[in-house]
CSV table of C-alpha atoms and ligand atoms in Angstrom, one decimal:
chain,number,residue,atom,x,y,z
H,23,LYS,CA,0.0,0.0,0.2
H,24,THR,CA,1.3,3.8,-0.6
H,25,VAL,CA,0.3,6.1,1.8
H,26,CYS,CA,0.6,9.8,2.4
H,27,VAL,CA,1.2,11.6,6.0
H,28,THR,CA,0.9,15.3,6.1
H,29,GLY,CA,3.5,16.9,8.6
H,30,GLY,CA,5.2,13.7,8.7
H,31,SER,CA,8.2,15.0,11.2
H,32,GLY,CA,5.8,15.6,13.9
H,33,PHE,CA,6.0,13.9,17.3
H,34,ILE,CA,2.9,11.6,16.5
H,35,ALA,CA,3.5,11.4,12.5
H,36,SER,CA,7.1,10.3,13.1
H,37,TRP,CA,5.9,7.1,14.9
H,38,LEU,CA,3.1,6.7,12.4
H,39,VAL,CA,5.8,6.8,9.5
H,40,LYS,CA,7.7,4.4,11.5
H,41,LEU,CA,5.1,2.0,12.2
H,42,LEU,CA,3.9,2.0,8.3
H,43,LEU,CA,7.4,1.4,7.3
H,44,GLN,CA,7.3,-1.4,9.4
H,45,ARG,CA,4.1,-2.6,7.8
H,46,GLY,CA,5.8,-2.8,4.3
H,47,CYS,CA,3.9,0.3,3.5
H,48,THR,CA,5.3,2.8,0.7
H,49,VAL,CA,5.4,6.3,2.5
H,50,LYS,CA,4.8,9.8,0.8
H,51,ALA,CA,5.8,11.9,4.0
H,52,SER,CA,4.6,15.8,3.5
H,53,VAL,CA,7.0,18.5,5.6
H,54,ARG,CA,7.3,22.0,5.5
H,55,ASP,CA,10.9,22.0,4.8
H,56,PRO,CA,12.7,19.0,3.4
H,57,ASN,CA,16.0,21.0,3.9
H,58,ASP,CA,15.7,21.1,7.8
H,59,PRO,CA,17.9,18.2,9.1
H,60,LYS,CA,16.0,18.4,12.1
H,61,LYS,CA,12.9,17.9,10.5
H,62,VAL,CA,14.0,15.0,8.3
H,63,GLU,CA,17.1,13.1,9.4
H,64,HIS,CA,15.3,11.1,12.1
H,65,LEU,CA,12.8,10.0,9.3
H,66,LEU,CA,15.3,9.0,7.0
H,67,ALA,CA,17.2,6.9,9.3
H,68,LEU,CA,14.1,4.6,10.1
H,69,ASP,CA,13.9,1.0,8.7
H,70,GLY,CA,12.7,1.0,5.4
H,71,ALA,CA,13.1,4.7,4.9
H,72,LYS,CA,15.9,4.2,2.2
H,73,ASP,CA,13.7,2.2,-0.3
H,74,ARG,CA,10.1,3.2,0.8
H,75,LEU,CA,10.1,6.7,2.3
H,76,HIS,CA,9.6,9.6,-0.3
H,77,LEU,CA,9.4,13.5,1.1
H,78,PHE,CA,7.4,16.5,-0.4
H,79,LYS,CA,7.6,19.8,0.4
H,80,ALA,CA,3.8,21.5,1.3
H,81,ASN,CA,2.6,23.9,3.6
H,82,LEU,CA,-1.1,23.8,4.6
H,83,LEU,CA,-1.7,27.3,3.5
H,84,GLU,CA,-0.5,27.2,0.5
H,85,GLU,CA,-3.4,25.8,-1.9
H,86,GLY,CA,-2.7,22.4,-4.0
H,87,SER,CA,0.3,21.8,-1.9
H,88,PHE,CA,-0.4,18.6,-1.3
H,89,ASP,CA,-1.7,17.3,-4.7
H,90,GLU,CA,1.8,15.9,-5.3
H,91,ALA,CA,2.2,13.9,-2.2
H,92,ILE,CA,-1.7,12.6,-2.2
H,93,ASP,CA,-1.5,11.8,-5.7
H,94,GLY,CA,-1.5,7.6,-6.3
H,95,CYS,CA,-2.1,6.9,-2.5
H,96,ASP,CA,-4.5,4.3,-0.7
H,97,GLY,CA,-5.0,6.2,2.1
H,98,VAL,CA,-3.9,9.6,3.7
H,99,PHE,CA,-3.3,10.5,7.1
H,100,HIS,CA,-3.7,14.1,7.8
H,101,THR,CA,-1.8,14.9,11.1
H,102,ALA,CA,-0.3,18.2,10.1
H,103,SER,CA,-2.0,21.1,12.1
H,104,PRO,CA,-0.1,23.3,14.3
H,105,PHE,CA,-0.2,22.9,18.1
H,106,HIS,CA,1.5,25.5,20.6
H,107,ASN,CA,0.4,28.6,22.5
H,108,PRO,CA,-0.2,31.4,20.1
H,109,THR,CA,1.8,34.1,20.6
H,110,SER,CA,-0.4,37.2,19.2
H,111,ASP,CA,-2.6,36.1,16.1
H,112,PRO,CA,-4.4,33.1,16.8
H,113,GLU,CA,-6.1,33.3,13.8
H,114,ALA,CA,-3.1,33.3,11.5
H,115,GLU,CA,-1.3,31.1,13.7
H,116,LEU,CA,-3.6,28.2,15.0
H,117,ILE,CA,-6.9,28.4,13.1
H,118,ASP,CA,-6.0,29.1,9.6
H,119,PRO,CA,-3.7,26.3,9.0
H,120,ALA,CA,-6.0,23.6,10.8
H,121,LEU,CA,-9.3,24.7,9.0
H,122,LYS,CA,-7.9,26.2,5.9
H,123,GLY,CA,-5.0,23.2,5.7
H,124,THR,CA,-7.6,20.7,6.3
H,125,LEU,CA,-9.7,21.9,3.7
H,126,ASN,CA,-6.9,21.9,1.7
H,127,VAL,CA,-5.7,18.7,2.2
H,128,LEU,CA,-9.0,17.4,1.7
H,129,ARG,CA,-9.5,19.0,-1.8
H,130,SER,CA,-6.5,17.1,-2.6
H,131,CYS,CA,-7.3,13.8,-2.1
H,132,ALA,CA,-11.2,14.4,-3.7
H,133,LYS,CA,-8.7,14.9,-6.8
H,134,ALA,CA,-6.7,11.6,-6.3
H,135,PRO,CA,-9.1,8.3,-7.5
H,136,SER,CA,-6.9,5.9,-5.9
H,137,VAL,CA,-7.5,7.3,-2.4
H,138,LYS,CA,-10.0,4.7,-0.6
H,139,ARG,CA,-9.6,6.4,3.0
H,140,VAL,CA,-8.5,9.3,5.0
H,141,VAL,CA,-7.9,9.1,8.8
H,142,LEU,CA,-7.8,12.7,10.5
H,143,THR,CA,-5.9,13.5,13.7
H,144,SER,CA,-8.5,15.6,15.7
H,145,SER,CA,-8.4,15.5,19.2
H,146,VAL,CA,-10.4,15.2,22.2
H,147,ALA,CA,-9.7,19.1,22.3
H,148,ALA,CA,-12.6,18.7,19.6
H,149,VAL,CA,-15.1,16.7,22.0
H,150,ILE,CA,-14.7,17.4,25.6
H,151,CYS,CA,-14.8,21.7,25.4
H,152,ASN,CA,-18.5,22.5,26.0
H,153,ASP,CA,-21.0,23.4,28.6
H,154,ARG,CA,-21.6,20.0,30.0
H,155,PRO,CA,-20.3,19.2,33.2
H,156,ARG,CA,-17.1,17.0,33.7
H,157,THR,CA,-17.4,15.3,36.9
H,158,PRO,CA,-15.7,11.6,38.1
H,159,ASP,CA,-18.9,10.1,37.5
H,160,VAL,CA,-19.1,11.3,34.0
H,161,ILE,CA,-18.2,9.2,30.8
H,162,VAL,CA,-17.6,11.3,27.8
H,163,ASP,CA,-17.7,9.7,24.6
H,164,GLU,CA,-17.5,10.3,20.8
H,165,THR,CA,-21.0,11.7,20.8
H,166,TRP,CA,-19.9,14.9,22.5
H,167,TRP,CA,-18.9,17.8,20.6
H,168,SER,CA,-16.8,21.3,21.7
H,169,LEU,CA,-18.6,24.2,21.2
H,170,PRO,CA,-17.0,26.9,19.1
H,171,ASP,CA,-18.4,30.0,20.9
H,172,PHE,CA,-17.6,28.1,24.4
H,173,CYS,CA,-14.2,28.0,23.2
H,174,ARG,CA,-14.2,31.5,21.8
H,175,GLU,CA,-15.5,33.0,24.9
H,176,ASN,CA,-12.5,31.3,27.0
H,177,LYS,CA,-10.0,31.9,24.6
H,178,MET,CA,-9.0,28.4,24.0
H,179,TRP,CA,-7.9,29.2,20.7
H,180,TYR,CA,-5.9,25.6,19.9
H,181,VAL,CA,-9.2,23.9,21.1
H,182,LEU,CA,-11.3,26.2,18.6
H,183,SER,CA,-8.8,25.3,15.9
H,184,LYS,CA,-9.2,21.9,15.9
H,185,THR,CA,-12.7,21.7,16.5
H,186,LEU,CA,-13.7,23.7,13.5
H,187,ALA,CA,-11.1,21.6,11.4
H,188,GLU,CA,-12.9,18.4,12.4
H,189,GLU,CA,-16.2,20.2,11.9
H,190,ALA,CA,-15.3,21.4,8.7
H,191,ALA,CA,-13.7,18.0,7.5
H,192,TRP,CA,-16.9,16.2,8.1
H,193,LYS,CA,-19.1,18.5,6.3
H,194,PHE,CA,-16.5,18.3,3.3
H,195,VAL,CA,-16.4,14.5,2.8
H,196,GLN,CA,-20.0,13.8,3.5
H,197,GLU,CA,-20.2,16.5,0.5
H,198,LYS,CA,-17.8,14.6,-1.7
H,199,GLY,CA,-18.4,11.1,-0.9
H,200,ILE,CA,-15.3,11.0,0.9
H,201,ASP,CA,-14.5,8.0,3.4
H,202,MET,CA,-13.0,9.8,6.7
H,203,VAL,CA,-12.1,8.1,10.0
H,204,VAL,CA,-11.2,10.8,12.8
H,205,ILE,CA,-8.7,10.0,15.5
H,206,ASN,CA,-9.5,12.0,18.7
H,207,PRO,CA,-6.5,11.7,20.9
H,208,ALA,CA,-6.2,13.3,24.5
H,209,MET,CA,-2.3,14.6,25.6
H,210,VAL,CA,-0.3,12.5,23.9
H,211,ILE,CA,3.2,11.3,25.7
H,212,GLY,CA,5.6,8.6,25.0
H,213,PRO,CA,9.1,8.4,23.4
H,214,LEU,CA,10.4,10.9,20.8
H,215,LEU,CA,11.7,10.0,17.7
H,216,GLN,CA,12.1,13.5,16.7
H,217,PRO,CA,15.0,15.6,18.3
H,218,THR,CA,13.0,18.7,18.7
H,219,LEU,CA,10.4,19.3,21.7
H,220,ASN,CA,6.5,19.1,21.0
H,221,THR,CA,4.1,20.8,23.0
H,222,SER,CA,2.8,17.5,24.7
H,223,ALA,CA,5.9,16.4,26.0
H,224,ALA,CA,7.0,19.9,27.3
H,225,ALA,CA,4.2,19.7,29.4
H,226,ILE,CA,6.2,16.6,31.2
H,227,LEU,CA,9.6,18.1,30.9
H,228,ASN,CA,8.0,21.0,32.6
H,229,LEU,CA,7.2,19.2,35.6
H,230,VAL,CA,10.3,17.3,35.7
H,231,ASN,CA,12.7,20.4,35.2
H,232,GLY,CA,12.4,22.1,38.5
H,233,ALA,CA,8.8,23.6,38.2
H,234,GLU,CA,7.5,25.4,41.6
H,235,THR,CA,3.9,24.4,41.1
H,236,PHE,CA,1.6,22.3,38.9
H,237,PRO,CA,-0.7,23.3,37.0
H,238,ASN,CA,-4.6,23.2,38.4
H,239,LEU,CA,-5.4,21.0,35.2
H,240,THR,CA,-6.8,17.7,34.4
H,241,PHE,CA,-6.3,15.9,31.2
H,242,GLY,CA,-6.9,12.7,29.5
H,243,TRP,CA,-3.5,10.6,28.3
H,244,VAL,CA,-2.2,8.3,25.9
H,245,ASP,CA,0.7,6.8,24.5
H,246,VAL,CA,2.0,8.1,21.2
H,247,ARG,CA,2.5,4.9,19.7
H,248,ASP,CA,-0.8,3.8,20.8
H,249,VAL,CA,-2.3,6.7,18.9
H,250,ALA,CA,0.0,5.6,16.1
H,251,THR,CA,-1.5,2.1,16.1
H,252,ALA,CA,-5.0,3.4,16.3
H,253,HIS,CA,-4.3,5.4,13.3
H,254,ILE,CA,-3.3,2.5,11.4
H,255,LEU,CA,-6.1,0.2,12.7
H,256,ALA,CA,-8.4,2.8,11.3
H,257,PHE,CA,-7.1,2.4,7.8
H,258,GLU,CA,-6.8,-0.8,7.7
H,259,ASN,CA,-10.1,-2.2,9.1
H,260,PRO,CA,-13.0,-1.7,6.7
H,261,GLU,CA,-15.4,-1.5,9.3
H,262,ALA,CA,-13.8,1.4,11.1
H,263,ASN,CA,-16.2,4.8,10.6
H,264,GLY,CA,-16.7,8.2,12.6
H,265,ARG,CA,-14.6,9.2,15.6
H,266,TYR,CA,-12.5,7.2,17.7
H,267,CYS,CA,-11.4,9.1,21.2
H,268,LEU,CA,-8.2,7.7,22.8
H,269,VAL,CA,-7.7,8.3,26.4
H,270,GLU,CA,-5.8,5.4,28.5
H,271,SER,CA,-6.4,8.0,32.0
H,272,VAL,CA,-7.7,10.9,33.0
H,273,ALA,CA,-5.6,12.3,35.5
H,274,HIS,CA,-4.7,15.8,37.1
H,275,GLN,CA,-1.6,17.1,37.0
H,276,SER,CA,-1.1,16.1,40.9
H,277,LYS,CA,-1.5,12.8,39.9
H,278,ILE,CA,0.9,12.9,37.6
H,279,VAL,CA,3.6,14.5,39.7
H,280,LYS,CA,2.9,11.6,42.2
H,281,ILE,CA,3.4,9.0,39.9
H,282,LEU,CA,6.4,10.6,38.4
H,283,GLY,CA,7.8,10.9,42.0
H,284,ASP,CA,7.5,7.6,42.6
H,285,LEU,CA,9.4,6.9,39.2
H,286,TYR,CA,12.0,9.2,40.1
H,287,PRO,CA,12.7,9.7,43.6
H,288,SER,CA,15.9,11.6,43.4
H,289,ILE,CA,13.9,14.6,41.3
H,290,LYS,CA,12.4,17.0,43.2
H,291,PHE,CA,8.8,17.5,41.8
H,292,PRO,CA,6.6,20.5,42.5
H,293,GLU,CA,4.4,19.9,45.4
H,294,LYS,CA,1.9,23.2,45.3
H,295,CYS,CA,-0.8,23.6,42.9
H,296,ALA,CA,-0.3,26.8,40.8
H,297,ASN,CA,-3.6,28.4,42.4
H,298,ASP,CA,-6.2,27.8,45.2
H,299,ASN,CA,-8.8,26.8,43.4
H,300,PRO,CA,-10.3,23.7,44.0
H,301,LEU,CA,-8.9,21.0,42.0
H,302,ALA,CA,-10.0,20.8,38.2
H,303,PRO,CA,-12.4,17.5,38.5
H,304,GLU,CA,-11.4,14.0,36.9
H,305,TYR,CA,-13.9,12.9,34.5
H,306,GLN,CA,-13.6,9.4,32.5
H,307,VAL,CA,-13.6,9.0,28.7
H,308,SER,CA,-15.2,6.1,27.1
H,309,LYS,CA,-12.7,3.3,25.6
H,310,GLU,CA,-15.0,1.4,23.9
H,311,ARG,CA,-14.5,2.6,20.4
H,312,ALA,CA,-10.9,2.5,20.6
H,313,LYS,CA,-10.6,-1.0,21.5
H,314,SER,CA,-13.3,-2.1,19.1
H,315,LEU,CA,-10.4,-1.3,16.5
H,316,GLY,CA,-8.5,-3.9,18.3
H,317,LEU,CA,-6.4,-1.3,20.4
H,318,GLU,CA,-4.5,-2.3,23.8
H,319,PHE,CA,-3.8,0.8,25.7
H,320,THR,CA,0.1,1.1,27.5
H,321,PRO,CA,-0.6,2.0,30.9
H,322,LEU,CA,-0.2,6.1,32.2
H,323,LYS,CA,2.8,5.0,34.4
H,324,GLN,CA,4.8,3.1,31.9
H,325,SER,CA,3.9,5.9,29.4
H,326,LEU,CA,5.4,8.8,31.8
H,327,LYS,CA,8.5,6.4,32.4
H,328,ASP,CA,9.3,6.3,28.6
H,329,THR,CA,8.6,10.0,28.0
H,330,VAL,CA,11.4,10.7,30.9
H,331,GLU,CA,13.7,8.3,29.4
H,332,SER,CA,13.5,9.9,26.0
H,333,LEU,CA,13.9,13.4,27.6
H,334,LYS,CA,16.7,12.3,29.2
H,335,GLU,CA,18.5,10.8,26.4
H,336,LYS,CA,17.7,14.0,24.3
H,337,ASN,CA,19.3,15.7,26.9
H,338,PHE,CA,16.4,18.1,27.4
H,339,LEU,CA,16.4,17.8,31.2
H,340,THR,CA,18.7,20.3,33.1
T,410,NDP,P1,3.8,18.2,16.4
T,410,NDP,O1,3.8,19.7,16.6
T,410,NDP,O2,4.9,17.5,16.8
T,410,NDP,O3,3.6,18.3,14.6
T,410,NDP,C1,3.0,19.0,14.4
T,410,NDP,C2,2.7,19.0,12.7
T,410,NDP,O4,2.4,20.1,12.2
T,410,NDP,C3,4.5,19.4,12.6
T,410,NDP,O5,5.0,18.5,11.5
T,410,NDP,C4,4.3,20.6,11.3
T,410,NDP,O6,5.3,20.6,10.5
T,410,NDP,C5,3.2,20.5,10.9
T,410,NDP,N1,2.5,22.0,10.7
T,410,NDP,C6,2.2,23.2,11.4
T,410,NDP,N2,1.9,24.2,10.7
T,410,NDP,C7,2.2,23.8,9.6
T,410,NDP,C8,1.9,24.4,8.1
T,410,NDP,N3,1.5,25.7,8.2
T,410,NDP,N4,2.1,23.8,7.3
T,410,NDP,C9,2.2,22.5,7.0
T,410,NDP,N5,2.5,21.7,8.4
T,410,NDP,C10,2.3,22.6,9.5
T,410,NDP,O7,2.8,18.1,17.3
T,410,NDP,P2,2.0,16.6,17.5
T,410,NDP,O8,2.7,15.6,16.6
T,410,NDP,O9,1.7,16.5,18.7
T,410,NDP,O10,0.8,17.0,17.0
T,410,NDP,C11,0.3,16.2,15.6
T,410,NDP,C12,-1.4,16.1,15.3
T,410,NDP,O11,-2.0,15.4,16.6
T,410,NDP,C13,-2.0,17.8,14.8
T,410,NDP,O12,-2.9,17.5,14.5
T,410,NDP,C14,-2.3,17.9,16.9
T,410,NDP,O13,-3.8,18.8,17.1
T,410,NDP,C15,-2.5,16.3,17.0
T,410,NDP,N6,-2.7,16.4,18.6
T,410,NDP,C16,-1.8,16.0,19.2
T,410,NDP,C17,-2.0,15.8,20.7
T,410,NDP,C18,-0.8,15.9,21.5
T,410,NDP,O14,-0.8,15.9,22.7
T,410,NDP,N7,0.4,15.9,20.9
T,410,NDP,C19,-3.3,15.5,21.2
T,410,NDP,C20,-4.1,15.3,20.4
T,410,NDP,C21,-4.0,15.8,19.0
T,410,NDP,P3,6.9,21.2,11.0
T,410,NDP,O15,7.5,20.2,11.5
T,410,NDP,O16,7.4,21.8,9.3
T,410,NDP,O17,6.6,22.4,12.1
């Protein structure tokens, strides 16, 4: 099979490219700058890359940029989307590349008759951010949708970017008759293949590198290897459809600090919460659909250990 991975050098995409090559696929990966060694060297070093990895230069904001990478592919994994805190202009930095970029990629898919299925990397960010209460007895599932107005009111720009992109993608594929499956992971951690620090791994690095306090935040967590595997299962299983939330466990940052402290007693972790508000409540996210794909989750403790080991190995620890 020949497949395209957009944003191939990213944290999740690098694992996806690795596992697709391992499965014998020919991979056409798009990157913004194929001449930047930090973006491509780790991909070119993967097993099978020499024979079956092809790099293409593409930018989400350039119309038609992905045509060449997508042409002739059986499947397209659209992972590229900015994930960082915007500096000044959320529209230009996050929302345009997510929303216009997703439609740009889907238009290239619509032009390529070879494409049988698109797997879109959305996020639980597009699922959970609305006015419904989240408490320990609430089970969030794939029927939930984040509300754009709620995101705007709370200035949750990344969440808004993912919500608008996924909404627009569903509308587009329904109009054009494209087969799409969506993966909605929570905070993704685990070993880094790329040499640069991505946003979700940075959340763990921050705790390990001597932060005074931990944020008063509760997130779902999932391992990057499981996220990559879920994308492949969603592509390979003809029965796969709709959205798949990927959350191994939901845990407040205080719990993450506790697990890390047990794993690394010699490291000093923050003991205090960043504010005096009640701790952001935990909730549950349904694993039923993810398990129906055949996915088995790596336990959170293992993912945290592998994240820290990887951050150490790449010299991110101060
Ligand atoms: P990374 O920052 O590692 O990867 C983001 C990728 O998007 C990079 O390859 C980047 O390319 C690409 N990209 C950003 N802007 C553009 C643009 N204008 N044109 C082309 N490519 C662009 O993050 P992750 O691997 O974590 O994220 C990958 C996907 O997973 C995203 O869609 C993200 O929203 C989603 N996700 C991530 C979660 C997480 O916790 N990590 C959780 C849930 C969803 P370049 O290398 O050139 O910068």
